[in-house]
């Protein structure tokens, strides 16, 4: 019997996220199904992720074939860098410049896109995020670079 390593790793990842959800919500009161506390949903989600992860891992052990495990480092690195860039730049550069930078960096995940497509996508994402989060939902975040003086 051959183990499908991709599904085995996927199952382990789901189970790990489930355990993390349980650990991080351990101090929150769970309440009951009728009167949910702040820790209720993370615990339910944690248990579901663990069960799903075990199910996927168990199915991977019983599978006949397996795919070759190949990690796409370029997209993984560029998207991780874009997320880190978002968290670092947003308080200082504002939402608009941060989203433009984030879209430009995440372009490296798929180099087949032209710069024109990247600019159009960046502008669309920036306008959509500004409309939804800042104006629609009223989320408090700077739209433009912060000078440091309030």
Coordinates of C-alpha atoms in Angstrom, one line a residue, residues 4-140:
X4 CA -0.7 9.6 -0.7
X5 CA 1.7 12.1 0.8
X6 CA -0.1 15.2 -0.4
X7 CA -3.3 14.2 1.3
X8 CA -1.5 13.0 4.3
X9 CA 0.2 16.4 4.8
X10 CA -3.1 18.2 4.1
X11 CA -4.8 16.1 6.8
X12 CA -2.0 16.9 9.2
X13 CA -2.3 20.6 8.4
X14 CA -6.1 20.6 9.0
X15 CA -5.7 18.8 12.3
X16 CA -2.9 21.1 13.4
X17 CA -5.1 24.2 12.7
X18 CA -7.8 22.5 14.7
X19 CA -5.5 22.0 17.7
X20 CA -4.3 25.6 17.4
X21 CA -8.0 26.8 17.4
X22 CA -8.6 24.8 20.6
X23 CA -5.5 26.0 22.3
X24 CA -6.0 29.7 21.4
X25 CA -9.7 29.6 22.5
X26 CA -9.0 27.7 25.7
X27 CA -9.3 30.8 27.9
X28 CA -12.6 32.0 26.3
X29 CA -15.9 31.0 27.9
X30 CA -17.7 28.6 25.6
X31 CA -21.2 29.0 26.8
X32 CA -23.8 26.7 25.3
X33 CA -25.5 26.2 21.9
X34 CA -28.4 28.3 23.1
X35 CA -26.2 31.0 24.6
X36 CA -22.9 31.0 22.8
X37 CA -19.9 32.5 24.4
X38 CA -16.9 34.0 22.5
X39 CA -15.1 30.6 22.7
X40 CA -18.0 28.5 21.3
X41 CA -17.4 28.9 17.6
X42 CA -13.6 28.5 17.7
X43 CA -14.0 25.3 19.7
X44 CA -16.6 23.8 17.3
X45 CA -14.4 24.8 14.3
X46 CA -11.3 23.3 16.0
X47 CA -13.1 20.0 16.6
X48 CA -14.4 19.9 13.0
X49 CA -10.9 20.7 11.6
X50 CA -9.4 17.9 13.7
X51 CA -12.0 15.4 12.6
X52 CA -11.7 16.5 8.9
X53 CA -7.9 16.3 9.1
X54 CA -8.0 12.8 10.6
X55 CA -10.4 11.7 7.9
X56 CA -8.3 13.1 5.1
X57 CA -5.1 11.5 6.6
X58 CA -6.8 8.2 7.1
X59 CA -8.0 8.2 3.5
X60 CA -4.5 9.0 2.4
X61 CA -3.1 6.0 4.2
X62 CA -5.6 3.7 2.4
X63 CA -5.2 5.2 -1.1
X64 CA -3.5 3.2 -3.9
X65 CA -1.7 5.9 -5.6
X66 CA 0.1 9.0 -4.7
X67 CA 1.1 12.2 -6.2
X68 CA 4.6 13.5 -6.1
X69 CA 4.9 16.1 -3.4
X70 CA 6.1 19.3 -5.0
X71 CA 6.1 22.6 -3.2
X72 CA 5.7 25.7 -5.3
X73 CA 8.2 27.9 -3.6
X74 CA 7.8 31.0 -5.8
X75 CA 4.1 31.6 -5.1
X76 CA 4.5 30.5 -1.5
X77 CA 7.3 33.1 -0.9
X78 CA 5.7 35.9 -2.8
X79 CA 2.3 35.6 -1.2
X80 CA 3.8 35.3 2.3
X81 CA 5.8 38.4 1.6
X82 CA 2.7 40.2 0.4
X83 CA 0.9 39.4 3.6
X84 CA 3.8 40.5 5.8
X85 CA 4.1 43.6 3.7
X86 CA 0.4 44.3 4.3
X87 CA 0.8 44.1 8.1
X88 CA 3.9 46.3 8.1
X89 CA 2.8 49.0 5.7
X90 CA -0.9 49.5 6.5
X91 CA -0.4 51.6 9.7
X92 CA 2.3 53.8 8.0
X93 CA 1.5 53.9 4.3
X94 CA -2.3 53.8 4.4
X95 CA -4.7 51.4 2.7
X96 CA -4.3 52.6 -0.9
X97 CA -0.5 52.5 -1.1
X98 CA -0.4 49.3 0.9
X99 CA -2.8 47.5 -1.5
X100 CA -0.9 48.7 -4.5
X101 CA 2.4 47.4 -3.1
X102 CA 0.8 44.2 -2.0
X103 CA -0.6 43.5 -5.5
X104 CA 2.7 44.3 -7.1
X105 CA 4.6 41.9 -4.8
X106 CA 2.0 39.1 -5.2
X107 CA 2.4 39.4 -9.0
X108 CA 5.7 37.5 -8.6
X109 CA 3.6 34.4 -7.8
X110 CA 2.7 34.1 -11.4
X111 CA 5.1 35.8 -13.7
X112 CA 3.0 35.1 -16.8
X113 CA 0.9 38.2 -16.0
X114 CA 1.9 41.4 -17.7
X115 CA 2.5 44.6 -15.8
X116 CA -0.6 46.1 -17.4
X117 CA -2.8 43.3 -16.0
X118 CA -1.1 43.8 -12.6
X119 CA -1.8 47.5 -12.7
X120 CA -5.4 47.1 -13.7
X121 CA -5.9 44.4 -11.0
X122 CA -4.2 46.5 -8.4
X123 CA -6.4 49.5 -9.1
X124 CA -9.5 47.4 -9.1
X125 CA -8.6 45.7 -5.8
X126 CA -7.7 49.0 -4.2
X127 CA -10.9 50.8 -5.2
X128 CA -13.0 47.8 -4.2
X129 CA -11.3 47.5 -0.7
X130 CA -11.6 51.2 -0.1
X131 CA -15.3 51.1 -1.0
X132 CA -16.2 48.1 1.0
X133 CA -14.0 48.4 4.1
X134 CA -13.5 52.1 4.6
X135 CA -16.7 53.6 3.2
X136 CA -19.1 50.7 3.3
X137 CA -18.3 49.0 6.6
X138 CA -16.6 52.0 8.3
X139 CA -13.5 50.1 9.3
X140 CA -11.1 52.5 11.0

